[in-house]
């Protein structure tokens, strides 16, 4: 071992790439994907708590700011979307939860989206550079460990 | 021949910790930079005892070579 580095992912990608991370993260936490929605569709009018996906930027493309993806578990619904500044946001609603609980759920899910995005990007980029994933495991704290060799 | 190996842990908050193994001395930083380019922003870098130990070994070998030349 020669160096240890700690890094924070930048979640900068097109909406389809970020959507893939959202779907993967949501599924790993037991959320079901209700599906993509547009602003034109009927929205459930509930009080919600909004959280940013850290360091995120949805690369501008046609329809990106109109699209949303909605996931659901129990009475909690999370709507992911790109805001007007291009950041990916998660709006969490749930009738039986306090704002504090909804905020905590939102932050946890947003973190998992970043985790999934980083995983997808690392695996695809390293494979494209001829590295091999020789071991992969989910640790008890829900971190993902990858062992990679050239 | 160098056989770089990465031990990567992606935390549930998305933070990525990478250990570069199998590469001696400062060359390992080249591989750390590769991961940084993929992931994004680097928060912290720690060079381990082994990193510096390797550098010392290189210097000792050089002196030994000089003595032989004398």
PDB file of C-alpha atoms in Angstrom, chain A residues 37-90:
ATOM      1  CA  UNK A  37     -43.372  11.502 -14.850  1.00  0.00           C
ATOM      2  CA  UNK A  38     -43.540  14.865 -16.473  1.00  0.00           C
ATOM      3  CA  UNK A  39     -44.756  18.121 -15.017  1.00  0.00           C
ATOM      4  CA  UNK A  40     -47.865  17.842 -17.116  1.00  0.00           C
ATOM      5  CA  UNK A  41     -49.044  14.792 -15.237  1.00  0.00           C
ATOM      6  CA  UNK A  42     -51.117  15.095 -12.127  1.00  0.00           C
ATOM      7  CA  UNK A  43     -48.969  15.567  -9.025  1.00  0.00           C
ATOM      8  CA  UNK A  44     -49.933  14.515  -5.528  1.00  0.00           C
ATOM      9  CA  UNK A  45     -50.280  17.682  -3.514  1.00  0.00           C
ATOM     10  CA  UNK A  46     -48.690  16.892  -0.178  1.00  0.00           C
ATOM     11  CA  UNK A  47     -46.332  18.651   2.133  1.00  0.00           C
ATOM     12  CA  UNK A  48     -42.802  17.540   1.333  1.00  0.00           C
ATOM     13  CA  UNK A  49     -39.191  18.013   2.360  1.00  0.00           C
ATOM     14  CA  UNK A  50     -36.654  18.685  -0.364  1.00  0.00           C
ATOM     15  CA  UNK A  51     -33.042  17.474  -0.325  1.00  0.00           C
ATOM     16  CA  UNK A  52     -30.287  18.049  -2.865  1.00  0.00           C
ATOM     17  CA  UNK A  53     -28.226  15.205  -4.239  1.00  0.00           C
ATOM     18  CA  UNK A  54     -24.782  16.523  -3.242  1.00  0.00           C
ATOM     19  CA  UNK A  55     -22.532  17.924  -5.983  1.00  0.00           C
ATOM     20  CA  UNK A  56     -25.044  17.049  -8.665  1.00  0.00           C
ATOM     21  CA  UNK A  57     -25.581  18.644 -12.027  1.00  0.00           C
ATOM     22  CA  UNK A  58     -27.894  17.350 -14.695  1.00  0.00           C
ATOM     23  CA  UNK A  59     -26.325  18.107 -18.045  1.00  0.00           C
ATOM     24  CA  UNK A  60     -28.798  20.197 -19.985  1.00  0.00           C
ATOM     25  CA  UNK A  61     -30.691  18.371 -22.621  1.00  0.00           C
ATOM     26  CA  UNK A  62     -34.100  18.571 -24.133  1.00  0.00           C
ATOM     27  CA  UNK A  63     -36.886  17.678 -21.684  1.00  0.00           C
ATOM     28  CA  UNK A  64     -34.455  17.201 -18.781  1.00  0.00           C
ATOM     29  CA  UNK A  65     -36.084  19.888 -16.668  1.00  0.00           C
ATOM     30  CA  UNK A  66     -39.526  18.465 -17.338  1.00  0.00           C
ATOM     31  CA  UNK A  67     -38.769  14.944 -16.284  1.00  0.00           C
ATOM     32  CA  UNK A  68     -39.161  13.381 -12.898  1.00  0.00           C
ATOM     33  CA  UNK A  69     -38.774   9.920 -11.483  1.00  0.00           C
ATOM     34  CA  UNK A  70     -40.963   8.785  -8.614  1.00  0.00           C
ATOM     35  CA  UNK A  71     -40.235   5.987  -6.138  1.00  0.00           C
ATOM     36  CA  UNK A  72     -42.481   4.681  -3.409  1.00  0.00           C
ATOM     37  CA  UNK A  73     -42.246   2.599  -0.229  1.00  0.00           C
ATOM     38  CA  UNK A  74     -44.991   2.358   2.393  1.00  0.00           C
ATOM     39  CA  UNK A  75     -46.444   5.836   2.697  1.00  0.00           C
ATOM     40  CA  UNK A  76     -43.206   7.524   1.585  1.00  0.00           C
ATOM     41  CA  UNK A  77     -42.965   8.888  -1.926  1.00  0.00           C
ATOM     42  CA  UNK A  78     -39.799  10.456  -3.288  1.00  0.00           C
ATOM     43  CA  UNK A  79     -39.803  12.519  -6.452  1.00  0.00           C
ATOM     44  CA  UNK A  80     -36.408  13.055  -8.088  1.00  0.00           C
ATOM     45  CA  UNK A  81     -36.087  15.896 -10.537  1.00  0.00           C
ATOM     46  CA  UNK A  82     -33.679  18.443 -11.917  1.00  0.00           C
ATOM     47  CA  UNK A  83     -34.323  21.927 -10.571  1.00  0.00           C
ATOM     48  CA  UNK A  84     -34.020  25.108 -12.621  1.00  0.00           C
ATOM     49  CA  UNK A  85     -30.297  25.341 -11.801  1.00  0.00           C
ATOM     50  CA  UNK A  86     -29.682  21.793 -12.966  1.00  0.00           C
ATOM     51  CA  UNK A  87     -29.181  20.219  -9.546  1.00  0.00           C
ATOM     52  CA  UNK A  88     -30.797  16.867  -8.861  1.00  0.00           C
ATOM     53  CA  UNK A  89     -33.284  17.154  -5.998  1.00  0.00           C
ATOM     54  CA  UNK A  90     -35.304  14.642  -4.017  1.00  0.00           C
TER      55      UNK A  90
END
